[in-house]
mmCIF file of C-alpha atoms in Angstrom:
data_model
loop_
_atom_site.group_PDB
_atom_site.id
_atom_site.type_symbol
_atom_site.label_atom_id
_atom_site.label_comp_id
_atom_site.label_asym_id
_atom_site.label_seq_id
_atom_site.Cartn_x
_atom_site.Cartn_y
_atom_site.Cartn_z
ATOM 1 C CA UNK A 1 13.030 17.431 3.611
ATOM 2 C CA UNK A 2 16.574 16.274 5.378
ATOM 3 C CA UNK A 3 15.726 12.805 4.121
ATOM 4 C CA UNK A 4 16.366 13.766 0.372
ATOM 5 C CA UNK A 5 19.912 12.929 -1.112
ATOM 6 C CA UNK A 6 20.654 13.418 -4.368
ATOM 7 C CA UNK A 7 20.932 10.938 -7.116
ATOM 8 C CA UNK A 8 19.386 8.606 -4.995
ATOM 9 C CA UNK A 9 16.424 7.155 -7.223
ATOM 10 C CA UNK A 10 12.383 7.521 -5.076
ATOM 11 C CA UNK A 11 9.750 5.977 -6.575
ATOM 12 C CA UNK A 12 6.451 7.902 -7.038
ATOM 13 C CA UNK A 13 3.016 6.234 -7.318
ATOM 14 C CA UNK A 14 0.987 7.993 -10.597
ATOM 15 C CA UNK A 15 -3.287 6.903 -9.334
ATOM 16 C CA UNK A 16 -6.265 6.753 -11.712
ATOM 17 C CA UNK A 17 -9.088 5.456 -11.764
ATOM 18 C CA UNK A 18 -11.829 4.174 -14.317
ATOM 19 C CA UNK A 19 -14.488 6.751 -12.844
ATOM 20 C CA UNK A 20 -17.312 5.637 -16.241
ATOM 21 C CA UNK A 21 -19.910 3.242 -16.320
ATOM 22 C CA UNK A 22 -17.616 1.579 -19.167
ATOM 23 C CA UNK A 23 -15.022 -0.414 -19.684
ATOM 24 C CA UNK A 24 -11.572 1.865 -21.328
ATOM 25 C CA UNK A 25 -8.692 0.659 -23.008
ATOM 26 C CA UNK A 26 -4.873 2.478 -21.214
ATOM 27 C CA UNK A 27 -3.375 3.868 -25.051
ATOM 28 C CA UNK A 28 -0.282 5.347 -23.671
ATOM 29 C CA UNK A 29 0.781 7.648 -20.475
ATOM 30 C CA UNK A 30 3.720 9.376 -18.437
ATOM 31 C CA UNK A 31 4.115 10.545 -14.715
ATOM 32 C CA UNK A 32 6.938 12.756 -14.621
ATOM 33 C CA UNK A 33 8.550 14.898 -10.573
ATOM 34 C CA UNK A 34 9.324 18.307 -11.103
ATOM 35 C CA UNK A 35 11.004 20.282 -8.409
ATOM 36 C CA UNK A 36 8.873 24.357 -8.118
ATOM 37 C CA UNK A 37 8.182 26.992 -6.439
ATOM 38 C CA UNK A 38 4.925 25.946 -4.378
ATOM 39 C CA UNK A 39 1.532 27.440 -5.426
ATOM 40 C CA UNK A 40 3.574 29.519 -7.612
ATOM 41 C CA UNK A 41 1.438 30.146 -10.928
ATOM 42 C CA UNK A 42 5.146 31.059 -12.859
ATOM 43 C CA UNK A 43 6.532 27.829 -11.119
ATOM 44 C CA UNK A 44 3.558 26.057 -12.597
ATOM 45 C CA UNK A 45 2.882 27.612 -15.625
ATOM 46 C CA UNK A 46 7.141 26.009 -16.428
ATOM 47 C CA UNK A 47 7.105 23.116 -14.964
ATOM 48 C CA UNK A 48 3.765 22.175 -17.459
ATOM 49 C CA UNK A 49 5.999 23.340 -21.124
ATOM 50 C CA UNK A 50 8.751 20.541 -19.691
ATOM 51 C CA UNK A 51 5.761 18.271 -19.087
ATOM 52 C CA UNK A 52 4.592 19.160 -22.728
ATOM 53 C CA UNK A 53 7.290 18.666 -23.537
ATOM 54 C CA UNK A 54 8.430 15.464 -22.091
ATOM 55 C CA UNK A 55 4.583 14.149 -23.533
ATOM 56 C CA UNK A 56 5.527 14.687 -26.540
ATOM 57 C CA UNK A 57 9.562 12.647 -26.128
ATOM 58 C CA UNK A 58 8.399 10.043 -23.789
ATOM 59 C CA UNK A 59 4.963 8.938 -23.032
ATOM 60 C CA UNK A 60 4.786 5.267 -22.531
ATOM 61 C CA UNK A 61 3.899 4.521 -26.407
ATOM 62 C CA UNK A 62 2.640 0.022 -26.042
ATOM 63 C CA UNK A 63 -0.629 -1.913 -26.631
ATOM 64 C CA UNK A 64 -3.460 -0.791 -25.020
ATOM 65 C CA UNK A 65 -4.414 -1.856 -21.268
ATOM 66 C CA UNK A 66 -8.051 -2.552 -19.816
ATOM 67 C CA UNK A 67 -8.879 -0.291 -17.455
ATOM 68 C CA UNK A 68 -12.446 -1.965 -15.482
ATOM 69 C CA UNK A 69 -15.007 0.718 -14.450
ATOM 70 C CA UNK A 70 -14.837 2.251 -10.404
ATOM 71 C CA UNK A 71 -10.888 -0.089 -10.565
ATOM 72 C CA UNK A 72 -7.579 2.368 -9.331
ATOM 73 C CA UNK A 73 -4.881 2.074 -11.046
ATOM 74 C CA UNK A 74 -1.314 3.414 -10.333
ATOM 75 C CA UNK A 75 2.381 2.888 -12.289
ATOM 76 C CA UNK A 76 5.599 3.741 -10.363
ATOM 77 C CA UNK A 77 8.253 5.689 -11.469
ATOM 78 C CA UNK A 78 11.255 6.093 -10.967
ATOM 79 C CA UNK A 79 13.009 10.012 -10.179
ATOM 80 C CA UNK A 80 16.767 11.536 -8.681
ATOM 81 C CA UNK A 81 16.829 15.137 -7.280
ATOM 82 C CA UNK A 82 19.849 15.976 -9.180
ATOM 83 C CA UNK A 83 22.217 18.305 -6.376
ATOM 84 C CA UNK A 84 20.370 21.966 -8.601
ATOM 85 C CA UNK A 85 16.949 20.294 -7.758
ATOM 86 C CA UNK A 86 18.184 19.360 -3.844
ATOM 87 C CA UNK A 87 19.767 23.164 -3.690
ATOM 88 C CA UNK A 88 16.605 23.980 -4.864
ATOM 89 C CA UNK A 89 14.435 22.675 -2.310
ATOM 90 C CA UNK A 90 16.485 22.997 0.401
ATOM 91 C CA UNK A 91 17.281 26.350 0.534
ATOM 92 C CA UNK A 92 15.083 28.635 -1.765
ATOM 93 C CA UNK A 93 11.677 27.014 -0.938
ATOM 94 C CA UNK A 94 10.637 24.974 -3.374
ATOM 95 C CA UNK A 95 8.914 21.375 -3.095
ATOM 96 C CA UNK A 96 8.010 18.542 -5.623
ATOM 97 C CA UNK A 97 5.483 18.152 -8.447
ATOM 98 C CA UNK A 98 4.273 15.315 -9.304
ATOM 99 C CA UNK A 99 2.455 15.248 -13.138
ATOM 100 C CA UNK A 100 1.138 12.803 -14.883
ATOM 101 C CA UNK A 101 -1.409 12.678 -18.169
ATOM 102 C CA UNK A 102 -3.200 9.543 -19.234
ATOM 103 C CA UNK A 103 -4.486 8.981 -22.861
ATOM 104 C CA UNK A 104 -7.131 6.528 -23.448
ATOM 105 C CA UNK A 105 -10.460 5.385 -25.003
ATOM 106 C CA UNK A 106 -13.616 3.884 -24.576
ATOM 107 C CA UNK A 107 -17.457 3.717 -26.458
ATOM 108 C CA UNK A 108 -17.234 7.484 -26.678
ATOM 109 C CA UNK A 109 -13.488 8.467 -28.316
ATOM 110 C CA UNK A 110 -9.978 8.828 -27.447
ATOM 111 C CA UNK A 111 -9.499 11.397 -24.407
ATOM 112 C CA UNK A 112 -6.704 12.672 -22.146
ATOM 113 C CA UNK A 113 -6.530 13.032 -17.963
ATOM 114 C CA UNK A 114 -4.410 15.654 -16.314
ATOM 115 C CA UNK A 115 -3.057 15.736 -12.869
ATOM 116 C CA UNK A 116 -0.853 17.476 -11.011
ATOM 117 C CA UNK A 117 0.035 18.292 -7.482
ATOM 118 C CA UNK A 118 2.917 19.370 -4.655
ATOM 119 C CA UNK A 119 3.563 18.743 -1.204
ATOM 120 C CA UNK A 120 2.917 21.580 1.296
ATOM 121 C CA UNK A 121 6.204 22.890 2.063
ATOM 122 C CA UNK A 122 5.831 24.866 5.903
ATOM 123 C CA UNK A 123 8.548 26.242 7.907
ATOM 124 C CA UNK A 124 10.541 23.810 4.721
ATOM 125 C CA UNK A 125 9.448 20.910 6.093
ATOM 126 C CA UNK A 126 8.480 18.873 3.079
ATOM 127 C CA UNK A 127 4.984 16.802 3.888
ATOM 128 C CA UNK A 128 4.754 14.062 1.984
ATOM 129 C CA UNK A 129 1.393 13.212 3.240
ATOM 130 C CA UNK A 130 0.010 16.456 1.769
ATOM 131 C CA UNK A 131 -0.156 18.016 -1.537
ATOM 132 C CA UNK A 132 -1.664 20.921 -3.255
ATOM 133 C CA UNK A 133 -3.900 20.658 -6.114
ATOM 134 C CA UNK A 134 -1.765 23.200 -8.921
ATOM 135 C CA UNK A 135 -2.950 24.878 -10.850
ATOM 136 C CA UNK A 136 -2.851 23.576 -14.904
ATOM 137 C CA UNK A 137 -2.673 20.317 -15.904
ATOM 138 C CA UNK A 138 -6.036 19.373 -13.533
ATOM 139 C CA UNK A 139 -8.229 18.819 -16.753
ATOM 140 C CA UNK A 140 -10.319 15.064 -15.560
ATOM 141 C CA UNK A 141 -10.900 14.819 -19.158
ATOM 142 C CA UNK A 142 -10.175 16.562 -22.695
ATOM 143 C CA UNK A 143 -9.812 14.950 -26.291
ATOM 144 C CA UNK A 144 -6.713 14.133 -26.774
ATOM 145 C CA UNK A 145 -5.354 15.709 -29.737
ATOM 146 C CA UNK A 146 -2.200 15.097 -32.164
ATOM 147 C CA UNK A 147 0.902 14.993 -31.823
#
């Protein structure tokens, strides 16, 4: 955790793969970084609420982008941590959550795919190579909802 500093832009990559056998089109996407207690349902409920609000306000809109089957894709988001978030990481046992959603369409309809994971925290050391799945926002494919 000593390496994180407030006010510094960190780049986070968000990955996804079209696991189907047909091409699809990426319609919208969003990736967000939050700070919260690890493996904690209440913290994840708060993060999920913030994420839904961010999705409604800030999801990427633009021309659809082709998504080939079985080919990994990614995008990056920059995020800097506030002094409050850094304090929560250093002194309150919190960790970093990466949450993403893509909206895509294929021959069967329009779908959302959610992914949420957080970095392992052990003895106040944040391991960026070990992640845990969230209890919420982990649905790989479900019908897109109207805004």
